[in-house]
mmCIF file of C-alpha atoms and ligand atoms in Angstrom:
data_model
loop_
_atom_site.group_PDB
_atom_site.id
_atom_site.type_symbol
_atom_site.label_atom_id
_atom_site.label_comp_id
_atom_site.label_asym_id
_atom_site.label_seq_id
_atom_site.Cartn_x
_atom_site.Cartn_y
_atom_site.Cartn_z
ATOM 1 C CA MET A 1069 -27.500 61.502 -60.818
ATOM 2 C CA HIS A 1070 -29.933 58.598 -61.383
ATOM 3 C CA HIS A 1071 -27.386 56.230 -60.088
ATOM 4 C CA GLY A 1072 -30.086 53.659 -59.676
ATOM 5 C CA LEU A 1073 -31.149 53.671 -63.461
ATOM 6 C CA GLU A 1074 -27.388 53.267 -64.930
ATOM 7 C CA LYS A 1075 -27.326 49.832 -67.094
ATOM 8 C CA SER A 1076 -24.077 49.063 -65.518
ATOM 9 C CA SER A 1077 -24.133 49.046 -62.084
ATOM 10 C CA LEU A 1078 -24.754 47.117 -59.133
ATOM 11 C CA SER A 1079 -27.494 49.396 -57.489
ATOM 12 C CA SER A 1080 -29.189 48.341 -60.659
ATOM 13 C CA ALA A 1081 -28.482 44.973 -61.053
ATOM 14 C CA ALA A 1082 -29.282 44.826 -57.098
ATOM 15 C CA ALA A 1083 -32.795 46.519 -57.985
ATOM 16 C CA ARG A 1084 -34.063 44.214 -60.763
ATOM 17 C CA ASN A 1085 -33.923 41.938 -57.627
ATOM 18 C CA THR A 1086 -35.290 44.264 -55.258
ATOM 19 C CA LEU A 1087 -32.034 43.999 -53.235
ATOM 20 C CA LEU A 1088 -30.363 47.586 -52.215
ATOM 21 C CA PHE A 1089 -26.518 47.411 -52.647
ATOM 22 C CA GLY A 1090 -24.109 49.628 -50.600
ATOM 23 C CA THR A 1091 -20.767 50.258 -49.280
ATOM 24 C CA GLY A 1092 -19.634 51.380 -45.465
ATOM 25 C CA LEU A 1093 -18.397 54.998 -46.384
ATOM 26 C CA CYS A 1094 -16.759 58.134 -44.130
ATOM 27 C CA THR A 1095 -16.619 61.514 -44.783
ATOM 28 C CA SER A 1096 -13.096 61.646 -46.004
ATOM 29 C CA ASP A 1097 -14.195 59.430 -49.082
ATOM 30 C CA LEU A 1098 -16.156 62.512 -49.984
ATOM 31 C CA LEU A 1099 -13.277 63.932 -50.717
ATOM 32 C CA SER A 1100 -12.259 62.022 -53.298
ATOM 33 C CA GLN A 1101 -13.992 62.548 -56.707
ATOM 34 C CA PRO A 1102 -13.815 59.390 -58.244
ATOM 35 C CA LEU A 1103 -14.643 57.143 -55.554
ATOM 36 C CA THR A 1104 -17.724 60.009 -54.943
ATOM 37 C CA ARG A 1105 -18.516 59.246 -58.018
ATOM 38 C CA ALA A 1106 -18.037 55.412 -57.946
ATOM 39 C CA ILE A 1107 -20.288 55.108 -55.179
ATOM 40 C CA LEU A 1108 -23.159 57.395 -56.649
ATOM 41 C CA ARG A 1109 -23.077 54.726 -59.632
ATOM 42 C CA ASP A 1110 -22.905 51.583 -57.622
ATOM 43 C CA CYS A 1111 -24.763 51.918 -54.382
ATOM 44 C CA SER A 1112 -28.187 52.593 -53.375
ATOM 45 C CA ILE A 1113 -27.418 52.347 -49.674
ATOM 46 C CA VAL A 1114 -24.460 53.225 -47.595
ATOM 47 C CA THR A 1115 -23.627 52.912 -44.314
ATOM 48 C CA PRO A 1116 -21.602 55.000 -42.176
ATOM 49 C CA GLU A 1117 -18.327 53.257 -41.393
ATOM 50 C CA TYR A 1118 -17.613 55.035 -37.663
ATOM 51 C CA GLU A 1119 -19.571 58.758 -37.521
ATOM 52 C CA LEU A 1120 -22.928 57.308 -35.779
ATOM 53 C CA LYS A 1121 -20.953 55.430 -33.549
ATOM 54 C CA TRP A 1122 -21.326 56.148 -29.579
ATOM 55 C CA ASP A 1123 -17.646 57.279 -29.346
ATOM 56 C CA ALA A 1124 -17.489 59.147 -32.058
ATOM 57 C CA ILE A 1125 -20.606 61.097 -31.394
ATOM 58 C CA CYS A 1126 -19.459 61.422 -27.625
ATOM 59 C CA ARG A 1127 -15.799 62.063 -27.817
ATOM 60 C CA ASP A 1128 -17.020 64.595 -25.264
ATOM 61 C CA PRO A 1129 -19.121 62.873 -23.185
ATOM 62 C CA ASP A 1130 -21.650 66.234 -22.363
ATOM 63 C CA LEU A 1131 -21.052 67.612 -25.791
ATOM 64 C CA PRO A 1132 -22.444 64.874 -28.452
ATOM 65 C CA ASP A 1133 -21.261 65.779 -31.719
ATOM 66 C CA TYR A 1134 -23.365 64.764 -34.515
ATOM 67 C CA SER A 1135 -21.900 66.848 -37.577
ATOM 68 C CA ALA A 1136 -19.449 64.052 -39.203
ATOM 69 C CA ALA A 1137 -22.822 62.072 -38.834
ATOM 70 C CA ASP A 1138 -25.114 64.987 -40.260
ATOM 71 C CA GLN A 1139 -22.823 65.453 -43.065
ATOM 72 C CA LEU A 1140 -23.246 61.790 -44.593
ATOM 73 C CA MET A 1141 -26.812 61.793 -43.691
ATOM 74 C CA SER A 1142 -27.289 65.052 -46.471
ATOM 75 C CA PHE A 1143 -24.917 63.305 -48.773
ATOM 76 C CA ALA A 1144 -27.217 60.462 -48.915
ATOM 77 C CA SER A 1145 -30.283 61.991 -49.042
ATOM 78 C CA ASP A 1146 -28.787 64.440 -51.569
ATOM 79 C CA ASN A 1147 -28.394 61.769 -53.644
ATOM 80 C CA ASN A 1148 -31.253 59.651 -52.952
ATOM 81 C CA LEU A 1149 -29.031 57.059 -51.337
ATOM 82 C CA ALA A 1150 -31.110 54.788 -48.309
ATOM 83 C CA VAL A 1151 -28.768 54.904 -45.136
ATOM 84 C CA HIS A 1152 -28.106 51.810 -42.901
ATOM 85 C CA GLY A 1153 -27.357 52.996 -39.472
ATOM 86 C CA HIS A 1154 -24.155 51.646 -37.619
ATOM 87 C CA THR A 1155 -24.543 50.753 -34.970
ATOM 88 C CA LEU A 1156 -26.374 51.775 -31.540
ATOM 89 C CA TRP A 1157 -25.334 49.384 -28.718
ATOM 90 C CA TRP A 1158 -21.734 47.982 -29.622
ATOM 91 C CA HIS A 1159 -19.048 47.086 -27.002
ATOM 92 C CA GLU A 1160 -16.004 48.602 -28.858
ATOM 93 C CA ALA A 1161 -17.599 51.831 -29.466
ATOM 94 C CA VAL A 1162 -18.078 52.777 -25.628
ATOM 95 C CA PRO A 1163 -16.850 56.233 -25.127
ATOM 96 C CA PRO A 1164 -13.434 55.544 -22.689
ATOM 97 C CA LEU A 1165 -14.731 57.727 -20.152
ATOM 98 C CA LEU A 1166 -17.607 55.893 -19.174
ATOM 99 C CA GLY A 1167 -15.301 53.126 -18.716
ATOM 100 C CA THR A 1168 -15.263 54.085 -15.078
ATOM 101 C CA SER A 1169 -19.173 54.535 -14.707
ATOM 102 C CA SER A 1170 -20.778 52.454 -12.032
ATOM 103 C CA GLU A 1171 -23.672 50.427 -13.272
ATOM 104 C CA ASP A 1172 -26.598 52.763 -12.865
ATOM 105 C CA GLN A 1173 -24.693 55.953 -14.534
ATOM 106 C CA PHE A 1174 -23.844 53.532 -17.734
ATOM 107 C CA ARG A 1175 -27.214 52.492 -17.914
ATOM 108 C CA ASP A 1176 -28.634 55.740 -17.953
ATOM 109 C CA ALA A 1177 -25.877 57.117 -20.698
ATOM 110 C CA ALA A 1178 -26.476 54.082 -22.708
ATOM 111 C CA LEU A 1179 -30.203 54.902 -22.985
ATOM 112 C CA ASP A 1180 -29.700 58.605 -23.599
ATOM 113 C CA HIS A 1181 -27.424 58.010 -26.300
ATOM 114 C CA LEU A 1182 -29.790 55.697 -27.988
ATOM 115 C CA ARG A 1183 -33.012 57.782 -27.600
ATOM 116 C CA ALA A 1184 -31.069 61.364 -28.747
ATOM 117 C CA THR A 1185 -29.542 59.518 -31.981
ATOM 118 C CA MET A 1186 -32.649 57.637 -32.891
ATOM 119 C CA THR A 1187 -34.816 60.660 -32.081
ATOM 120 C CA ARG A 1188 -32.540 62.559 -34.109
ATOM 121 C CA TYR A 1189 -32.557 60.809 -37.388
ATOM 122 C CA ALA A 1190 -36.142 59.264 -37.013
ATOM 123 C CA GLY A 1191 -38.049 58.409 -40.537
ATOM 124 C CA GLN A 1192 -34.540 59.354 -42.295
ATOM 125 C CA LEU A 1193 -32.807 55.813 -42.254
ATOM 126 C CA HIS A 1194 -33.683 52.429 -43.916
ATOM 127 C CA SER A 1195 -32.118 50.507 -40.956
ATOM 128 C CA TRP A 1196 -30.521 50.348 -37.989
ATOM 129 C CA ASP A 1197 -27.497 48.389 -36.044
ATOM 130 C CA VAL A 1198 -29.423 48.479 -32.922
ATOM 131 C CA VAL A 1199 -26.770 45.705 -31.377
ATOM 132 C CA ASN A 1200 -23.461 45.216 -32.515
ATOM 133 C CA GLU A 1201 -21.840 41.715 -31.986
ATOM 134 C CA PRO A 1202 -23.895 40.306 -29.363
ATOM 135 C CA LEU A 1203 -22.302 37.014 -28.936
ATOM 136 C CA GLU A 1204 -18.656 35.273 -27.870
ATOM 137 C CA PRO A 1205 -18.679 31.484 -27.381
ATOM 138 C CA ALA A 1206 -15.104 32.099 -25.689
ATOM 139 C CA ASP A 1207 -16.562 34.047 -23.238
ATOM 140 C CA GLY A 1208 -18.060 31.049 -22.291
ATOM 141 C CA ARG A 1209 -21.716 31.654 -21.277
ATOM 142 C CA ALA A 1210 -24.332 29.021 -21.550
ATOM 143 C CA ASP A 1211 -26.133 31.433 -23.442
ATOM 144 C CA GLY A 1212 -23.412 32.657 -25.528
ATOM 145 C CA LEU A 1213 -23.737 36.616 -24.609
ATOM 146 C CA ARG A 1214 -20.282 38.358 -24.431
ATOM 147 C CA VAL A 1215 -19.727 40.107 -21.359
ATOM 148 C CA THR A 1216 -19.994 43.737 -22.092
ATOM 149 C CA PRO A 1217 -20.949 46.534 -19.781
ATOM 150 C CA PHE A 1218 -24.241 46.985 -21.584
ATOM 151 C CA LEU A 1219 -24.749 42.863 -20.255
ATOM 152 C CA SER A 1220 -23.275 43.927 -17.107
ATOM 153 C CA ALA A 1221 -25.574 47.145 -16.278
ATOM 154 C CA PHE A 1222 -28.887 45.958 -17.959
ATOM 155 C CA GLY A 1223 -28.643 41.975 -17.781
ATOM 156 C CA PRO A 1224 -29.536 39.768 -20.725
ATOM 157 C CA ASP A 1225 -32.382 41.674 -21.364
ATOM 158 C CA TYR A 1226 -30.101 44.369 -22.698
ATOM 159 C CA ILE A 1227 -30.845 42.975 -26.128
ATOM 160 C CA GLU A 1228 -34.860 43.255 -25.860
ATOM 161 C CA THR A 1229 -34.451 46.938 -24.014
ATOM 162 C CA ALA A 1230 -32.648 47.647 -26.990
ATOM 163 C CA PHE A 1231 -34.777 46.652 -29.831
ATOM 164 C CA ARG A 1232 -38.121 47.952 -28.218
ATOM 165 C CA GLN A 1233 -36.827 51.709 -27.391
ATOM 166 C CA ALA A 1234 -35.359 51.405 -31.511
ATOM 167 C CA SER A 1235 -39.061 50.238 -32.108
ATOM 168 C CA ALA A 1236 -40.980 52.989 -30.337
ATOM 169 C CA LEU A 1237 -38.433 55.816 -31.306
ATOM 170 C CA ASP A 1238 -37.726 54.849 -35.321
ATOM 171 C CA PRO A 1239 -40.800 52.629 -35.841
ATOM 172 C CA LYS A 1240 -40.128 52.409 -39.938
ATOM 173 C CA ALA A 1241 -36.715 51.448 -39.445
ATOM 174 C CA VAL A 1242 -35.460 47.675 -40.247
ATOM 175 C CA LEU A 1243 -33.939 46.939 -36.592
ATOM 176 C CA VAL A 1244 -31.134 44.768 -36.986
ATOM 177 C CA LEU A 1245 -29.379 42.795 -34.596
ATOM 178 C CA ASN A 1246 -25.653 42.494 -36.256
ATOM 179 C CA GLU A 1247 -23.434 40.091 -35.499
ATOM 180 C CA MET A 1248 -19.930 38.672 -37.059
ATOM 181 C CA GLY A 1249 -18.243 35.019 -37.395
ATOM 182 C CA LEU A 1250 -21.487 33.258 -38.091
ATOM 183 C CA GLU A 1251 -20.610 33.121 -41.776
ATOM 184 C CA TYR A 1252 -17.124 30.951 -41.467
ATOM 185 C CA ALA A 1253 -16.499 27.139 -41.334
ATOM 186 C CA SER A 1254 -14.662 26.790 -37.660
ATOM 187 C CA PRO A 1255 -16.571 24.488 -35.171
ATOM 188 C CA THR A 1256 -16.177 28.160 -32.839
ATOM 189 C CA ALA A 1257 -18.602 29.372 -36.044
ATOM 190 C CA GLU A 1258 -20.842 26.384 -36.010
ATOM 191 C CA ARG A 1259 -21.234 26.955 -31.889
ATOM 192 C CA LYS A 1260 -21.871 30.929 -32.659
ATOM 193 C CA ARG A 1261 -24.757 29.965 -35.083
ATOM 194 C CA ARG A 1262 -25.952 27.548 -32.689
ATOM 195 C CA GLN A 1263 -26.042 30.219 -29.805
ATOM 196 C CA MET A 1264 -27.329 32.579 -32.516
ATOM 197 C CA LEU A 1265 -30.485 30.630 -33.235
ATOM 198 C CA ALA A 1266 -31.078 30.361 -29.808
ATOM 199 C CA LEU A 1267 -30.670 33.933 -28.718
ATOM 200 C CA LEU A 1268 -33.390 34.509 -31.902
ATOM 201 C CA GLU A 1269 -35.734 32.068 -30.668
ATOM 202 C CA ARG A 1270 -35.552 33.511 -27.409
ATOM 203 C CA GLU A 1271 -36.132 37.101 -28.294
ATOM 204 C CA LYS A 1272 -38.909 35.951 -30.637
ATOM 205 C CA THR A 1273 -40.680 33.886 -27.920
ATOM 206 C CA ARG A 1274 -40.648 37.585 -25.770
ATOM 207 C CA GLY A 1275 -41.707 39.745 -28.872
ATOM 208 C CA THR A 1276 -39.278 41.640 -29.109
ATOM 209 C CA PRO A 1277 -39.234 43.633 -32.447
ATOM 210 C CA ILE A 1278 -35.854 42.136 -34.166
ATOM 211 C CA ALA A 1279 -36.896 42.032 -37.957
ATOM 212 C CA CYS A 1280 -33.528 41.370 -39.614
ATOM 213 C CA LEU A 1281 -30.479 39.261 -38.981
ATOM 214 C CA GLY A 1282 -27.198 41.459 -40.036
ATOM 215 C CA ILE A 1283 -24.672 39.316 -41.005
ATOM 216 C CA GLN A 1284 -20.902 41.215 -41.259
ATOM 217 C CA SER A 1285 -19.076 38.794 -43.735
ATOM 218 C CA HIS A 1286 -15.647 39.507 -43.626
ATOM 219 C CA LEU A 1287 -14.322 36.900 -45.259
ATOM 220 C CA THR A 1288 -11.289 34.771 -46.536
ATOM 221 C CA ALA A 1289 -10.274 33.670 -49.976
ATOM 222 C CA LEU A 1290 -9.398 29.856 -49.414
ATOM 223 C CA GLU A 1291 -10.289 29.693 -46.497
ATOM 224 C CA GLN A 1292 -14.373 30.362 -47.034
ATOM 225 C CA PRO A 1293 -15.908 27.251 -48.732
ATOM 226 C CA ARG A 1294 -17.900 27.179 -51.659
ATOM 227 C CA ASP A 1295 -20.346 24.873 -50.434
ATOM 228 C CA HIS A 1296 -20.961 25.575 -46.722
ATOM 229 C CA PRO A 1297 -23.786 23.349 -45.645
ATOM 230 C CA ASP A 1298 -23.876 24.429 -41.888
ATOM 231 C CA LEU A 1299 -24.041 28.143 -43.467
ATOM 232 C CA ARG A 1300 -26.754 27.002 -45.556
ATOM 233 C CA ALA A 1301 -28.842 25.257 -42.804
ATOM 234 C CA PHE A 1302 -28.471 28.600 -40.337
ATOM 235 C CA LEU A 1303 -29.910 30.766 -43.013
ATOM 236 C CA ARG A 1304 -32.829 28.333 -43.806
ATOM 237 C CA GLU A 1305 -33.867 28.491 -39.507
ATOM 238 C CA VAL A 1306 -33.303 32.106 -40.090
ATOM 239 C CA ARG A 1307 -35.697 32.404 -42.609
ATOM 240 C CA ALA A 1308 -37.913 29.971 -41.185
ATOM 241 C CA MET A 1309 -38.516 31.985 -38.574
ATOM 242 C CA GLY A 1310 -39.648 35.035 -40.526
ATOM 243 C CA LEU A 1311 -36.084 36.976 -40.115
ATOM 244 C CA SER A 1312 -34.714 38.572 -43.330
ATOM 245 C CA VAL A 1313 -30.839 39.474 -43.628
ATOM 246 C CA MET A 1314 -28.709 42.144 -44.439
ATOM 247 C CA ILE A 1315 -24.931 41.434 -45.510
ATOM 248 C CA THR A 1316 -23.314 44.005 -43.792
ATOM 249 C CA GLU A 1317 -19.717 44.393 -43.947
ATOM 250 C CA LEU A 1318 -18.473 42.208 -46.775
ATOM 251 C CA ASP A 1319 -15.070 42.218 -47.668
ATOM 252 C CA VAL A 1320 -12.822 39.187 -49.023
ATOM 253 C CA SER A 1321 -9.207 39.145 -47.383
ATOM 254 C CA ASP A 1322 -6.642 37.907 -49.980
ATOM 255 C CA HIS A 1323 -4.081 37.514 -46.922
ATOM 256 C CA LEU A 1324 -3.588 33.416 -47.773
ATOM 257 C CA CYS A 1325 -3.815 34.303 -51.743
ATOM 258 C CA PRO A 1326 -0.508 34.083 -54.189
ATOM 259 C CA GLN A 1327 0.930 37.341 -54.703
ATOM 260 C CA ASP A 1328 0.357 37.040 -58.734
ATOM 261 C CA ARG A 1329 -2.722 39.665 -59.074
ATOM 262 C CA ARG A 1330 -4.722 37.417 -61.493
ATOM 263 C CA GLN A 1331 -4.826 34.805 -59.729
ATOM 264 C CA ARG A 1332 -5.652 36.724 -56.431
ATOM 265 C CA ASP A 1333 -8.484 38.721 -57.682
ATOM 266 C CA ALA A 1334 -9.731 35.736 -59.175
ATOM 267 C CA LEU A 1335 -10.273 33.406 -55.990
ATOM 268 C CA VAL A 1336 -11.118 36.677 -54.432
ATOM 269 C CA ALA A 1337 -13.973 37.191 -57.452
ATOM 270 C CA GLU A 1338 -14.927 33.536 -56.786
ATOM 271 C CA THR A 1339 -15.337 34.005 -53.249
ATOM 272 C CA TYR A 1340 -17.711 36.847 -53.873
ATOM 273 C CA ARG A 1341 -19.875 34.836 -56.428
ATOM 274 C CA ALA A 1342 -19.702 31.773 -54.371
ATOM 275 C CA TYR A 1343 -20.873 33.350 -50.787
ATOM 276 C CA LEU A 1344 -23.940 35.834 -52.209
ATOM 277 C CA ASP A 1345 -25.226 32.790 -54.311
ATOM 278 C CA LEU A 1346 -25.813 30.654 -51.095
ATOM 279 C CA ALA A 1347 -27.052 33.511 -49.364
ATOM 280 C CA PHE A 1348 -29.781 34.443 -51.992
ATOM 281 C CA GLU A 1349 -30.572 30.790 -52.313
ATOM 282 C CA GLU A 1350 -31.232 30.352 -48.678
ATOM 283 C CA ALA A 1351 -32.040 34.028 -46.911
ATOM 284 C CA ASP A 1352 -34.651 36.327 -47.676
ATOM 285 C CA VAL A 1353 -31.471 39.118 -48.303
ATOM 286 C CA LEU A 1354 -32.615 42.842 -48.089
ATOM 287 C CA ALA A 1355 -29.135 44.556 -48.798
ATOM 288 C CA VAL A 1356 -25.763 43.229 -49.742
ATOM 289 C CA SER A 1357 -23.271 46.479 -48.618
ATOM 290 C CA THR A 1358 -19.284 45.987 -49.094
ATOM 291 C CA TRP A 1359 -16.957 47.303 -45.999
ATOM 292 C CA GLY A 1360 -15.723 50.114 -48.475
ATOM 293 C CA LEU A 1361 -16.002 50.292 -52.491
ATOM 294 C CA SER A 1362 -12.214 50.558 -53.237
ATOM 295 C CA ASP A 1363 -8.501 48.570 -52.798
ATOM 296 C CA ASP A 1364 -7.036 51.741 -51.094
ATOM 297 C CA ARG A 1365 -9.881 51.870 -48.465
ATOM 298 C CA THR A 1366 -9.797 49.010 -46.671
ATOM 299 C CA TRP A 1367 -9.354 47.983 -43.011
ATOM 300 C CA LEU A 1368 -7.403 44.909 -43.818
ATOM 301 C CA ASN A 1369 -4.098 46.270 -44.562
ATOM 302 C CA SER A 1370 -3.679 46.803 -40.982
ATOM 303 C CA PHE A 1371 -5.763 43.996 -39.476
ATOM 304 C CA ARG A 1372 -4.734 41.168 -41.929
ATOM 305 C CA PRO A 1373 -1.473 42.513 -43.507
ATOM 306 C CA ARG A 1374 -0.047 40.015 -46.442
ATOM 307 C CA PRO A 1375 2.672 38.104 -45.557
ATOM 308 C CA ASP A 1376 4.511 39.201 -48.363
ATOM 309 C CA GLY A 1377 3.806 43.056 -47.705
ATOM 310 C CA ALA A 1378 1.599 43.825 -50.908
ATOM 311 C CA PRO A 1379 -1.459 45.942 -50.386
ATOM 312 C CA GLN A 1380 -4.618 43.501 -49.528
ATOM 313 C CA ARG A 1381 -7.133 43.382 -52.750
ATOM 314 C CA PRO A 1382 -10.244 42.484 -51.160
ATOM 315 C CA LEU A 1383 -12.901 44.824 -52.540
ATOM 316 C CA LEU A 1384 -14.542 45.090 -55.745
ATOM 317 C CA LEU A 1385 -12.485 48.478 -57.302
ATOM 318 C CA ASP A 1386 -9.087 48.407 -57.370
ATOM 319 C CA ARG A 1387 -6.757 51.795 -56.327
ATOM 320 C CA ALA A 1388 -7.720 53.695 -58.953
ATOM 321 C CA VAL A 1389 -11.331 53.025 -58.843
ATOM 322 C CA ARG A 1390 -11.641 50.174 -61.644
ATOM 323 C CA ARG A 1391 -13.765 47.717 -61.916
ATOM 324 C CA LYS A 1392 -11.899 44.069 -60.730
ATOM 325 C CA PRO A 1393 -13.322 40.565 -61.497
ATOM 326 C CA ALA A 1394 -14.729 40.679 -57.703
ATOM 327 C CA TRP A 1395 -16.948 43.718 -59.118
ATOM 328 C CA HIS A 1396 -18.223 41.255 -61.971
ATOM 329 C CA ALA A 1397 -18.764 38.573 -59.953
ATOM 330 C CA VAL A 1398 -20.810 40.514 -57.482
ATOM 331 C CA ARG A 1399 -22.865 42.091 -60.011
ATOM 332 C CA ASP A 1400 -23.472 38.468 -62.009
ATOM 333 C CA ALA A 1401 -24.683 37.081 -58.718
ATOM 334 C CA LEU A 1402 -26.695 40.450 -58.251
ATOM 335 C CA LEU A 1403 -28.736 39.902 -61.269
ATOM 336 C CA ASN A 1404 -29.002 36.141 -60.465
ATOM 337 C CA GLY A 1405 -30.559 37.233 -57.210
ATOM 338 C CA ARG A 1406 -32.818 35.804 -54.959
ATOM 339 C CA ARG A 1407 -34.329 32.151 -56.031
ATOM 340 C CA ALA A 1408 -38.062 31.931 -56.511
ATOM 341 C CA GLY A 1409 -39.712 31.894 -52.718
ATOM 342 C CA ALA A 1410 -37.053 33.549 -50.867
ATOM 343 C CA ARG A 1411 -39.022 36.553 -50.178
ATOM 344 C CA ILE A 1412 -41.012 36.355 -46.977
ATOM 345 C CA GLN A 1413 -44.175 37.364 -47.635
HETATM 346 O O1 9MR B 1579 -14.177 49.936 -40.362
HETATM 347 C C1 9MR B 1579 -14.390 50.493 -39.568
HETATM 348 C C2 9MR B 1579 -12.926 51.509 -38.505
HETATM 349 O O2 9MR B 1579 -12.988 52.555 -39.681
HETATM 350 C C3 9MR B 1579 -13.028 52.103 -37.179
HETATM 351 O O3 9MR B 1579 -12.292 52.451 -36.924
HETATM 352 C C4 9MR B 1579 -13.808 50.748 -36.459
HETATM 353 C C5 9MR B 1579 -13.904 51.171 -35.076
HETATM 354 O O4 9MR B 1579 -15.262 52.016 -34.714
HETATM 355 O O5 9MR B 1579 -14.405 49.865 -36.895
HETATM 356 C C6 9MR B 1579 -14.019 49.596 -38.423
HETATM 357 O O6 9MR B 1579 -15.638 48.874 -38.291
HETATM 358 C C7 9MR B 1579 -16.141 47.691 -37.986
HETATM 359 C C8 9MR B 1579 -17.503 47.766 -37.483
HETATM 360 O O7 9MR B 1579 -17.649 49.049 -37.209
HETATM 361 C C9 9MR B 1579 -18.002 46.333 -37.153
HETATM 362 N N1 9MR B 1579 -17.331 45.323 -37.694
HETATM 363 C C10 9MR B 1579 -15.831 45.104 -37.285
HETATM 364 C C11 9MR B 1579 -15.610 46.404 -38.840
HETATM 365 C C12 9MR B 1579 -13.930 46.368 -39.142
HETATM 366 O O8 9MR B 1579 -13.037 46.473 -37.689
#
């Protein structure tokens, strides 16, 4: 299947601007033929939603199990899809049994996991979220770092350690620092943006091989401003530092929208469009991935249920895998693509 060559697909629209378009997926998605077909039609990159996480691989810490991750890797290579690796070090994916270990034991286990996983797939991935969600302003540290077992075991150098290891093990992969909440319009988000810029400056000075900033982009319609000067300025600074950007987990919660489907779909579509237009204007975007393609596969019904109990419609395809206004909005934005000069040479 020549997914990238089909005229009417998101991956072909993205390719015109040398961008990748993709989705998060999990092994159970491959049981649905309509969804699999949609993935092959619209995507040039896929991100395993949890199969590469530490806790998923190490359900039994003594017996790492890569079978689910392998299955997704084969699906991708059989179908000529790039893979974004998500994620090596994330505080929410620490195997529960490690909670009681000493700092030395934790350090060894974290390094073992990173080395084993990257060695297994070296040369096969487009990119890796090496560290996920390192900042938490509410934890009260001046550097903004989230207080996690990684921070306790390695100290604030843990980010440098992870990226240096990663770059030695898989020199071709784009190494990404992935973060949530950088895209919002609140004082907390602005604080996080400043802390992120400071973090990136600090790491750059030390020569930490971070190539790309991952911006998760779990947006909310009616909350995400269409003009967002602070985000614009932030992305401009990231680009000035020589870093590219990946939009890694894009979706648009409709929990604040009226129930009427047409209104909801229009608001969600508009949120996608304005957000991508802004990002393409200011950042060197390598890839855009949504967190699922069809509305029956969203995490938002449990995380952000609508007050009226109606199912969320946050993605590009409806539950019957039909295109929604959001699909067309994303296609238009991808076709407009990055503006002149945005590419880093
Ligand atoms: O959508 C993912 C869900 O299937 C997993 O159970 C969960 C825990 O591993 O992670 C979800 O994805 C998260 C991602 O890894 C990091 N950013 C927030 C995402 C939504 O919670």
